[in-house]
Coordinates of C-alpha atoms in Angstrom, one line a residue:
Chain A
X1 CA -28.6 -3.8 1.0
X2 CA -28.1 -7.3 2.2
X3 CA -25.9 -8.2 4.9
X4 CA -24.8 -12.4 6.1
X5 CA -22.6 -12.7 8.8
X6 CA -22.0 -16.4 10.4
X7 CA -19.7 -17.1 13.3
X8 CA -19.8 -20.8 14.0
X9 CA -18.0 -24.0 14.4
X10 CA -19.2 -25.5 11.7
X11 CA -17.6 -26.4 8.1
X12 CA -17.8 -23.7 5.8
X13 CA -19.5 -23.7 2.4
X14 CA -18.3 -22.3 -0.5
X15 CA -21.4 -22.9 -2.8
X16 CA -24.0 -21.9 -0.4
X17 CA -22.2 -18.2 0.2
X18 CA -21.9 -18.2 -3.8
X19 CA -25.6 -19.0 -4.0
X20 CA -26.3 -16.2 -1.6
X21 CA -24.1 -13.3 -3.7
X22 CA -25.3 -14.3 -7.0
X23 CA -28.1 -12.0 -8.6
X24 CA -29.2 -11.2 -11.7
X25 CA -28.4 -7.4 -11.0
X26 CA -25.0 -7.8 -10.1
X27 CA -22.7 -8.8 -12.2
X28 CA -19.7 -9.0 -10.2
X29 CA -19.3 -11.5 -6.8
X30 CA -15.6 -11.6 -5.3
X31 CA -14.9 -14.9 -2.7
X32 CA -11.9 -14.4 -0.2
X33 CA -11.2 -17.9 1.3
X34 CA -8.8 -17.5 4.3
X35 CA -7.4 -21.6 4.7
X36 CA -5.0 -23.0 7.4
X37 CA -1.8 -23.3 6.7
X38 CA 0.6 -25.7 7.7
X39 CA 3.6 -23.5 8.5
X40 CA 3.4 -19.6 9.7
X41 CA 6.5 -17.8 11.1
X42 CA 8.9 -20.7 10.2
X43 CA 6.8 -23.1 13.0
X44 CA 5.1 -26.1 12.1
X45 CA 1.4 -25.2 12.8
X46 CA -0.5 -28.4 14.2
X47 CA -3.7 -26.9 14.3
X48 CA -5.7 -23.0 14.6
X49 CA -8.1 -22.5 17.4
X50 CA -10.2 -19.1 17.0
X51 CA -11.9 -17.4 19.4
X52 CA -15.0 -14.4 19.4
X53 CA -16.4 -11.9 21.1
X54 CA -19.5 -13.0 19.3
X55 CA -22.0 -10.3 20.5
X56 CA -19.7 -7.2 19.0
X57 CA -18.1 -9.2 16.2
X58 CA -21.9 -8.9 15.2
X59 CA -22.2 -5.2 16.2
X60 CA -18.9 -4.1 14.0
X61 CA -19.5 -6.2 11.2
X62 CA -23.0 -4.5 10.6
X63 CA -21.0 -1.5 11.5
X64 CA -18.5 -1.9 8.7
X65 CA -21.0 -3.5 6.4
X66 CA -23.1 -0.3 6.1
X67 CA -19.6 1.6 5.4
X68 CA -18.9 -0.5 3.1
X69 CA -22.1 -0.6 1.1
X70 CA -22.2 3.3 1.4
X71 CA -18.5 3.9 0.4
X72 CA -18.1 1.1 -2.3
X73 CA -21.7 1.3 -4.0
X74 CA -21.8 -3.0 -3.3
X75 CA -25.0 -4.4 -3.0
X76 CA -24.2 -7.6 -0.4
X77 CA -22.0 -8.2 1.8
X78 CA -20.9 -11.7 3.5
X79 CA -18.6 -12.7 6.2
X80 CA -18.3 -16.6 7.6
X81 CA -16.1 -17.4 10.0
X82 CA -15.2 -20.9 12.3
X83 CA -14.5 -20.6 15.5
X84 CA -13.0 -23.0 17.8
X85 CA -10.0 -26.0 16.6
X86 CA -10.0 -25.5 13.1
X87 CA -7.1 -28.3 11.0
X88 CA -4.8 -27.6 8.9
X89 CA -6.3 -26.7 5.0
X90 CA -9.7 -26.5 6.2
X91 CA -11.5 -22.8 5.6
X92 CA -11.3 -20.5 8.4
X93 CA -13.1 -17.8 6.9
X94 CA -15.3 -16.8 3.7
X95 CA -15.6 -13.0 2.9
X96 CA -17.9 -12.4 -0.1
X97 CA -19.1 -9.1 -2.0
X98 CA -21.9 -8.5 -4.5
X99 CA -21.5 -5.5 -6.6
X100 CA -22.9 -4.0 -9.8
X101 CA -18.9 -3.5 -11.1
X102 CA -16.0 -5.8 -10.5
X103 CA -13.4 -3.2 -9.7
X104 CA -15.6 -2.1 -6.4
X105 CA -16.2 -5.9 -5.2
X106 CA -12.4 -6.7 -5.6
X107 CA -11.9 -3.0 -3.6
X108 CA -14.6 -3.6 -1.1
X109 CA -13.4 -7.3 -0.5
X110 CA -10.1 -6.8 0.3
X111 CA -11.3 -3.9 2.9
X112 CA -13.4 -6.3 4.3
X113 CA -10.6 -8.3 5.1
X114 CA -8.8 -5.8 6.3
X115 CA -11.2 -5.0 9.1
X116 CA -11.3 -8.5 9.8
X117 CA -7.7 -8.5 10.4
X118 CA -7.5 -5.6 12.6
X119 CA -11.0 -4.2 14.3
X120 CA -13.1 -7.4 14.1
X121 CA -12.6 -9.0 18.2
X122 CA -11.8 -12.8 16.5
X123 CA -8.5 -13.9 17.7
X124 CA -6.3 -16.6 16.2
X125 CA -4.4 -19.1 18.2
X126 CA -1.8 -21.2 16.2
X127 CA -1.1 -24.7 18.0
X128 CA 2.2 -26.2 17.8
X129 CA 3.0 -29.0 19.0
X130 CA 5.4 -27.7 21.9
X131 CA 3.2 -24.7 22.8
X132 CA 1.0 -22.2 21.0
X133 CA 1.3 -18.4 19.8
X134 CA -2.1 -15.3 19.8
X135 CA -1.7 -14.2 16.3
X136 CA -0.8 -10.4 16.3
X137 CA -0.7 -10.1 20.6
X138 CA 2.8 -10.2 21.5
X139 CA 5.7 -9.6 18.8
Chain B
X1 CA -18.2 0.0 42.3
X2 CA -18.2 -3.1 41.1
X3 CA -17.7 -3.7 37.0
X4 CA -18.0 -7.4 35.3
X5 CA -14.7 -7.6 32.5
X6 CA -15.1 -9.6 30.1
X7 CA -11.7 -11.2 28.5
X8 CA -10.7 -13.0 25.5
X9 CA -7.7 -15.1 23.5
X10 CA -4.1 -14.0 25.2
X11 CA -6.0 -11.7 27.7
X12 CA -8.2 -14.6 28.8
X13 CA -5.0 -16.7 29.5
X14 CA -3.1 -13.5 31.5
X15 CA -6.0 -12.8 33.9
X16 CA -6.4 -16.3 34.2
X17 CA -10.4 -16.1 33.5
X18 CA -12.6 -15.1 31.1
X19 CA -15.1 -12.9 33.3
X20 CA -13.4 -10.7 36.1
X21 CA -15.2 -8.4 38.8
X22 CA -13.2 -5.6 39.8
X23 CA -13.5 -3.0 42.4
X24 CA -13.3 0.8 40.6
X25 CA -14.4 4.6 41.1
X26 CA -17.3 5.7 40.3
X27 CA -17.1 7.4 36.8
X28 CA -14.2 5.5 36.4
X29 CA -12.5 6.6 33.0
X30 CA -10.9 4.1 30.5
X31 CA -7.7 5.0 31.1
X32 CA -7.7 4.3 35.3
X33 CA -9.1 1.2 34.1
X34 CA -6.1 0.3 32.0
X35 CA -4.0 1.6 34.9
X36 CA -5.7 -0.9 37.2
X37 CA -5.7 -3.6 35.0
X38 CA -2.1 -2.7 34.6
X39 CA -1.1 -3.1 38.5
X40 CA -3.0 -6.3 38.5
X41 CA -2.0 -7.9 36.0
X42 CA 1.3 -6.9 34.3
X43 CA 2.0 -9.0 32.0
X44 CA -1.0 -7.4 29.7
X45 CA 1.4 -4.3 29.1
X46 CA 3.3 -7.0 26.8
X47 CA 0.7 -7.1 24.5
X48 CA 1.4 -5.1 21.0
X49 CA -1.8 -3.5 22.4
X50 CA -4.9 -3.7 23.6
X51 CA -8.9 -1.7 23.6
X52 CA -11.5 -1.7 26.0
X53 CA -15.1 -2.1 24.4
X54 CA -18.0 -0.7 26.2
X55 CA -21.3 -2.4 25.1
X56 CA -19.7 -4.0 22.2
X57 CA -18.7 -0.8 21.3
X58 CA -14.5 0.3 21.1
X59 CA -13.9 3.3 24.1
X60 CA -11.2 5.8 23.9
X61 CA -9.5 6.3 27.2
X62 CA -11.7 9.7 28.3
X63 CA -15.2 7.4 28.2
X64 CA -16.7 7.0 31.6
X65 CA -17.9 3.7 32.4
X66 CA -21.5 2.8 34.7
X67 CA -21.7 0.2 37.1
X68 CA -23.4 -2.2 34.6
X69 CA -21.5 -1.4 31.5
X70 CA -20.8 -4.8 30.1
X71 CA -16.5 -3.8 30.1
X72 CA -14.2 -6.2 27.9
X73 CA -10.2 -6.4 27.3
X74 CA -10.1 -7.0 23.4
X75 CA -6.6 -7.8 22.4
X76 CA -5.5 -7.3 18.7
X77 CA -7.5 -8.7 16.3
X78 CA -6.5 -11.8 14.5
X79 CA -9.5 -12.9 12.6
X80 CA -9.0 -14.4 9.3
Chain C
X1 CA 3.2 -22.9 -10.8
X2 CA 0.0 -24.5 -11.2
X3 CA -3.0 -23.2 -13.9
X4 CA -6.1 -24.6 -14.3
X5 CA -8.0 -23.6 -17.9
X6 CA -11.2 -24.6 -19.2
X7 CA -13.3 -22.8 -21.9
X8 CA -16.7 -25.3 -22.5
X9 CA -20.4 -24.6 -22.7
X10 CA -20.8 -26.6 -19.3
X11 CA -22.0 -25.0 -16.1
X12 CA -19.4 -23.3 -13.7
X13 CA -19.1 -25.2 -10.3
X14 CA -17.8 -23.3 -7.7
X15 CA -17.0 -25.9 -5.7
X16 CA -14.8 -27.6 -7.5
X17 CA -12.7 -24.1 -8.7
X18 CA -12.6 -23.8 -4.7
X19 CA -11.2 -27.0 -4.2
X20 CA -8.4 -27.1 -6.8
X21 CA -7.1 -23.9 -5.1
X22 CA -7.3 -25.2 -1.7
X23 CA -4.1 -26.1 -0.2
X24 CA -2.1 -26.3 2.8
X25 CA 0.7 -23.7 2.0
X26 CA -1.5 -21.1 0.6
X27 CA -3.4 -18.7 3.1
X28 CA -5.2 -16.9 0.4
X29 CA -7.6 -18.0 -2.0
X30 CA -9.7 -14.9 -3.7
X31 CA -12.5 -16.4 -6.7
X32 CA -14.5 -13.4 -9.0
X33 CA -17.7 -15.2 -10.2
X34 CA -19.1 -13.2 -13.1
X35 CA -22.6 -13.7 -13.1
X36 CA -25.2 -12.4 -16.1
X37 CA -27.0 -9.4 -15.3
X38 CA -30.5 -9.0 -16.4
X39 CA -29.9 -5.3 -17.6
X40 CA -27.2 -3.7 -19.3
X41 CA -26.6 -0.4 -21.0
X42 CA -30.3 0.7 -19.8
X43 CA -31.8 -2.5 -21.9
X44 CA -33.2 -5.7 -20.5
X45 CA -31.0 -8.5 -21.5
X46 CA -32.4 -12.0 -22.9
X47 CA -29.0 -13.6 -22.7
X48 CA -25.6 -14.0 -23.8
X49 CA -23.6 -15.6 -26.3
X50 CA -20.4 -15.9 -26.1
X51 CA -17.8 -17.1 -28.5
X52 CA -14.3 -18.0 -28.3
X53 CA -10.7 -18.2 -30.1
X54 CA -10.0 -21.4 -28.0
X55 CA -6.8 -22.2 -29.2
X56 CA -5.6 -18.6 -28.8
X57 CA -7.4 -18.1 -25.7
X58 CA -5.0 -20.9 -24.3
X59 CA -2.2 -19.8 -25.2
X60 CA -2.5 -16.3 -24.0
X61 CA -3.7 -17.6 -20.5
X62 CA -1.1 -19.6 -20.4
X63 CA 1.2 -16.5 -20.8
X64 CA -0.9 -14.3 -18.8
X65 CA -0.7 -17.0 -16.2
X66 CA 3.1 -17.5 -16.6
X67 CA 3.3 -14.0 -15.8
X68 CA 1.0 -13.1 -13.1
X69 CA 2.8 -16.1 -11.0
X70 CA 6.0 -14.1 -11.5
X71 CA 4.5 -10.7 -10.7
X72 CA 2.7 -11.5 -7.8
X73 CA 4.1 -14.0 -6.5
X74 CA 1.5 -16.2 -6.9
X75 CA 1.0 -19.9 -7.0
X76 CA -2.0 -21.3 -8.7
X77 CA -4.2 -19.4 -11.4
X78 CA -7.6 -20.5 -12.2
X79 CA -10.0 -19.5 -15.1
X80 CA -13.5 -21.2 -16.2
X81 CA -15.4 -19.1 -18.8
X82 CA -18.4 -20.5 -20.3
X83 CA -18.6 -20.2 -24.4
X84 CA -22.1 -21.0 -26.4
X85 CA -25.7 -19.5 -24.3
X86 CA -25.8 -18.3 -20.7
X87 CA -29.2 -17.3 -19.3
X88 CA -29.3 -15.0 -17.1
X89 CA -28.5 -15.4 -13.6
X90 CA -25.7 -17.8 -14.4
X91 CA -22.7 -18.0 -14.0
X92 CA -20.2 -17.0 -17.0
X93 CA -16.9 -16.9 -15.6
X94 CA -14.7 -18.0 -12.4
X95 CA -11.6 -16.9 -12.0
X96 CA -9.2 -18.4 -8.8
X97 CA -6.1 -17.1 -7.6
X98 CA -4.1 -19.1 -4.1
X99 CA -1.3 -17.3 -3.2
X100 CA 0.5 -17.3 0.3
X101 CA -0.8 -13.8 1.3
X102 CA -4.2 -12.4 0.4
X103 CA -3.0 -9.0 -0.6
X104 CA -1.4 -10.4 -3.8
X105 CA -4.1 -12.7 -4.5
X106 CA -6.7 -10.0 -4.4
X107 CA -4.3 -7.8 -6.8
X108 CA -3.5 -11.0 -9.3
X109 CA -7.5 -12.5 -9.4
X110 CA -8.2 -8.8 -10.3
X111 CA -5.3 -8.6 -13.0
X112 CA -6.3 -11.5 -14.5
X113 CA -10.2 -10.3 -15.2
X114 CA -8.6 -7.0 -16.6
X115 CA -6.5 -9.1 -19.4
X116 CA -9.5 -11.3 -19.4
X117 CA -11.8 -8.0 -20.6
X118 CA -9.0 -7.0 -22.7
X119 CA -6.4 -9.6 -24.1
X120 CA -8.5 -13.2 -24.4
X121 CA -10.2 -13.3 -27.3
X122 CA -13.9 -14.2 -26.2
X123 CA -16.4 -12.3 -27.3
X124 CA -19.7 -11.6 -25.3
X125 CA -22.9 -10.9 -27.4
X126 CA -26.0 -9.4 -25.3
X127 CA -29.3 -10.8 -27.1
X128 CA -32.2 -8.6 -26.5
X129 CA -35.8 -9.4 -27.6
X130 CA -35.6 -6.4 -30.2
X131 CA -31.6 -7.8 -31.5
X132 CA -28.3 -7.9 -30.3
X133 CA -24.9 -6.2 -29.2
X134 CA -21.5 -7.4 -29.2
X135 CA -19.9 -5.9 -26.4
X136 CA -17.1 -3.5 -26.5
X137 CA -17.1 -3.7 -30.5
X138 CA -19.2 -1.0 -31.5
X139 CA -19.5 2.4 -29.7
Chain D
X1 CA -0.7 -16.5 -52.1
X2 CA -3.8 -17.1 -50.9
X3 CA -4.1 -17.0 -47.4
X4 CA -6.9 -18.0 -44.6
X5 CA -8.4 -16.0 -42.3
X6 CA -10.8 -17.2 -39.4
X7 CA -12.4 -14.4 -38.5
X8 CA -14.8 -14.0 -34.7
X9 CA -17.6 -12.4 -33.1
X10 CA -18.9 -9.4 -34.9
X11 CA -16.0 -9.7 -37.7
X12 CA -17.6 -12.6 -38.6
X13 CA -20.8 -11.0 -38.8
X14 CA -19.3 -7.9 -41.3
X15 CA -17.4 -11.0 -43.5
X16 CA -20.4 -12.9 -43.3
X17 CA -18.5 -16.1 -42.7
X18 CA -15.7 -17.5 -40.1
X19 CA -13.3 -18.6 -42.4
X20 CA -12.4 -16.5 -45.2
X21 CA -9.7 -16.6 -48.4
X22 CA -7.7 -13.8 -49.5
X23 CA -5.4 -13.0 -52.2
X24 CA -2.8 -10.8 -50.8
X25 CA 0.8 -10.4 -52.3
X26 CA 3.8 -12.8 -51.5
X27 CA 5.1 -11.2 -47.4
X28 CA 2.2 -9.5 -47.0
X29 CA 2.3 -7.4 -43.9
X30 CA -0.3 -7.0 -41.2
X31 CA -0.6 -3.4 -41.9
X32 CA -1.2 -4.0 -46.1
X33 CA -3.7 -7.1 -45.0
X34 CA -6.1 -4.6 -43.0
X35 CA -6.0 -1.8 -46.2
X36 CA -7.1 -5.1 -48.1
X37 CA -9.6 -6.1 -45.5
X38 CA -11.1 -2.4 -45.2
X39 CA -11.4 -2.1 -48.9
X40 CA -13.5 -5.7 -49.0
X41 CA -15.4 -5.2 -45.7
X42 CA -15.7 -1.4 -44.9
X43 CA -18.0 -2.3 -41.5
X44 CA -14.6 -3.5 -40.1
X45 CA -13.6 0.5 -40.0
X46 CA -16.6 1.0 -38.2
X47 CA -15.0 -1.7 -35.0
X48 CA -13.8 0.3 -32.1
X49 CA -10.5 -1.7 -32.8
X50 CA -9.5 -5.2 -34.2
X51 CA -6.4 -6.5 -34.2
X52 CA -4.6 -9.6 -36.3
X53 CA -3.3 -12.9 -34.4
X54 CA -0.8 -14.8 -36.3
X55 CA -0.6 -18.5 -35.1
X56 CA -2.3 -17.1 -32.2
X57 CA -0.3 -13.9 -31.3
X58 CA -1.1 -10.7 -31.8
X59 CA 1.0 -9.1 -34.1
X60 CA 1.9 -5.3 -35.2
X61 CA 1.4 -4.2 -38.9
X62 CA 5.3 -4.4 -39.8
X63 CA 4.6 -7.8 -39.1
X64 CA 5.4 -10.0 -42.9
X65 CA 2.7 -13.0 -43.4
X66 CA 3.7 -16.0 -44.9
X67 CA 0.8 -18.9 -46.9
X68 CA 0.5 -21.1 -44.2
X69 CA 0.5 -19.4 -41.6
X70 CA -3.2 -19.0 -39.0
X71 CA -4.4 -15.5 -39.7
X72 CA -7.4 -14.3 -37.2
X73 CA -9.4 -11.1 -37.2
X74 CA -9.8 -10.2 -33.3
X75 CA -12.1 -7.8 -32.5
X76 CA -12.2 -6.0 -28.8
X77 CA -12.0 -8.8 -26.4
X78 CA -15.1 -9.2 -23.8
X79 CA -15.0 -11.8 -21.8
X80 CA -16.3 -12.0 -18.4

């Protein structure tokens, strides 16, 4: 049971989280790469800034990567994620699973993700350039 | 007593700071804290929604919070 | 509509499978990296062979491609199998899917590796130290 | 006619070579090709499955063959 959690500003690195999933015991590593797009809810986007609660984002990501080890039988589980100004196309996250079968990394993966989206405390700011917008605060 | 709130993203920008001190009860639940929060600053009852995490740990409203709880607004979540 | 194909006895870079999928207009980019497990049906595994139909095998990911982009609603479809010896440990397959939200790429990438395991004709044979297996073949 | 037959994987194992040629009567179906194939090579019964590609596509056992066209065995796929 291996857990890698990274919350930085720096660039994100596809290779070196590959690097850390691959094993010879399991055969199955699935990659979610989360990059900024240029347009969200009909609005140019200029740029994303992301904040965290850094502290607890560590707390509930242990949290929901012993759940998910437990309820998906995977054997690694990675989350990356910028914070700060982050451009347009460049990574914003990595989520990465390790798992004897493929059918539990692609299940375990997308929960991952899903918990990101919704109990994770990152927040999302998209910049425009004639104001900005908190992802998911305000309808 | 006096608590220390922590607040973050659109919370951050409606309390207009990041770290808050803010006179309470004793035992003060959750939910008098969202009602306090509430009268101070109204405009966070325009959020879709919003927790209080005590300890870097998610509260419901019945939890009773200790004079150095570390106490923080999360708004929703928007990671990814 | 975008596919990217290769079948060759080169090593699989990750980088570069991430970078062709990158792109501005699609949030969601979700890779499976099959890697060679050192055990398999209870025996320990020298390595793998694996042999393909490659003119076939293009045409039916191209079809298979053509048709996940419809289903899902998906815009770019990646596949990189190896063919010839793959040690163990290494990589023998990437598969890529970018699509606008991550929900359908996670339900496309994992499509794809089911018509991969079923459909493609590539064949994996397990080498052992005592023989060998061809996998799925033989009961 | 006499047709050729690349055959893959463990099929080329049981015919003991990739390419094989066949005499099989003029519109040969797919169906009549594996009776002649099982009567040659009776290890291919013994193949959880296989199925024949023509010009590579899979195609059902009504299916007529014609002297030039790419005949493949395909044993179960397993990629990955």
């Amino acid at each position: 049971m291996e857990m890698n959690f990274q919350i930085s500003s720096n660039h994100l690195d596809i290779e070196s989280c590959n690097e850390w999933l691959r094993s010879a015991s399991d055969g199955g590593v699935v990659l979610f790469v989360g990059n900024v797009r240029s347009a969200n809810r009909g609005k140019e986007v200029s740029h994303l800034e992301f904040e965290a609660y850094e502290e607890m984002v560590v707390k509930e990501l242990e949290k929901w990567g012993r759940y998910i080890q437990e309820r998906f039988g995977v054997h690694k589980v990675l989350l990356h994620h910028r914070i700060e100004k982050v451009e347009i196309g460049e990574t914003a996250v990595i989520a990465g699973i390790a798992a004897p079968h493929r059918k539990e990394a692609f299940e375990a993966c997308s929960f991952l993700l899903e918990k990101l989206k919704t109990e994770i405390p990152i927040w999302k700011k998209e910049v425009y350039n004639d104001g900005h917008h908190w992802i998911s605060a305000t309808p | 007593m006096i608590i220390t709130i922590k607040s973050f993203g659109i919370a951050a920008e409606i309390c207009g700071s990041r770290t808050l001190k803010m006179e309470v009860p004793n035992d003060c639940s959750v939910e008098h804290l969202k009602e306090l929060l509430a009268n101070r600053y109204p405009a966070l009852s325009e959020l879709l929604s919003y927790r209080i995490a005590v300890n870097h740990v998610y509260e419901l409203d019945a939890f009773l919070l200790k004079e150095l709880d570390e106490v923080a607004i999360i708004p929703p979540a928007s990671g990814g």
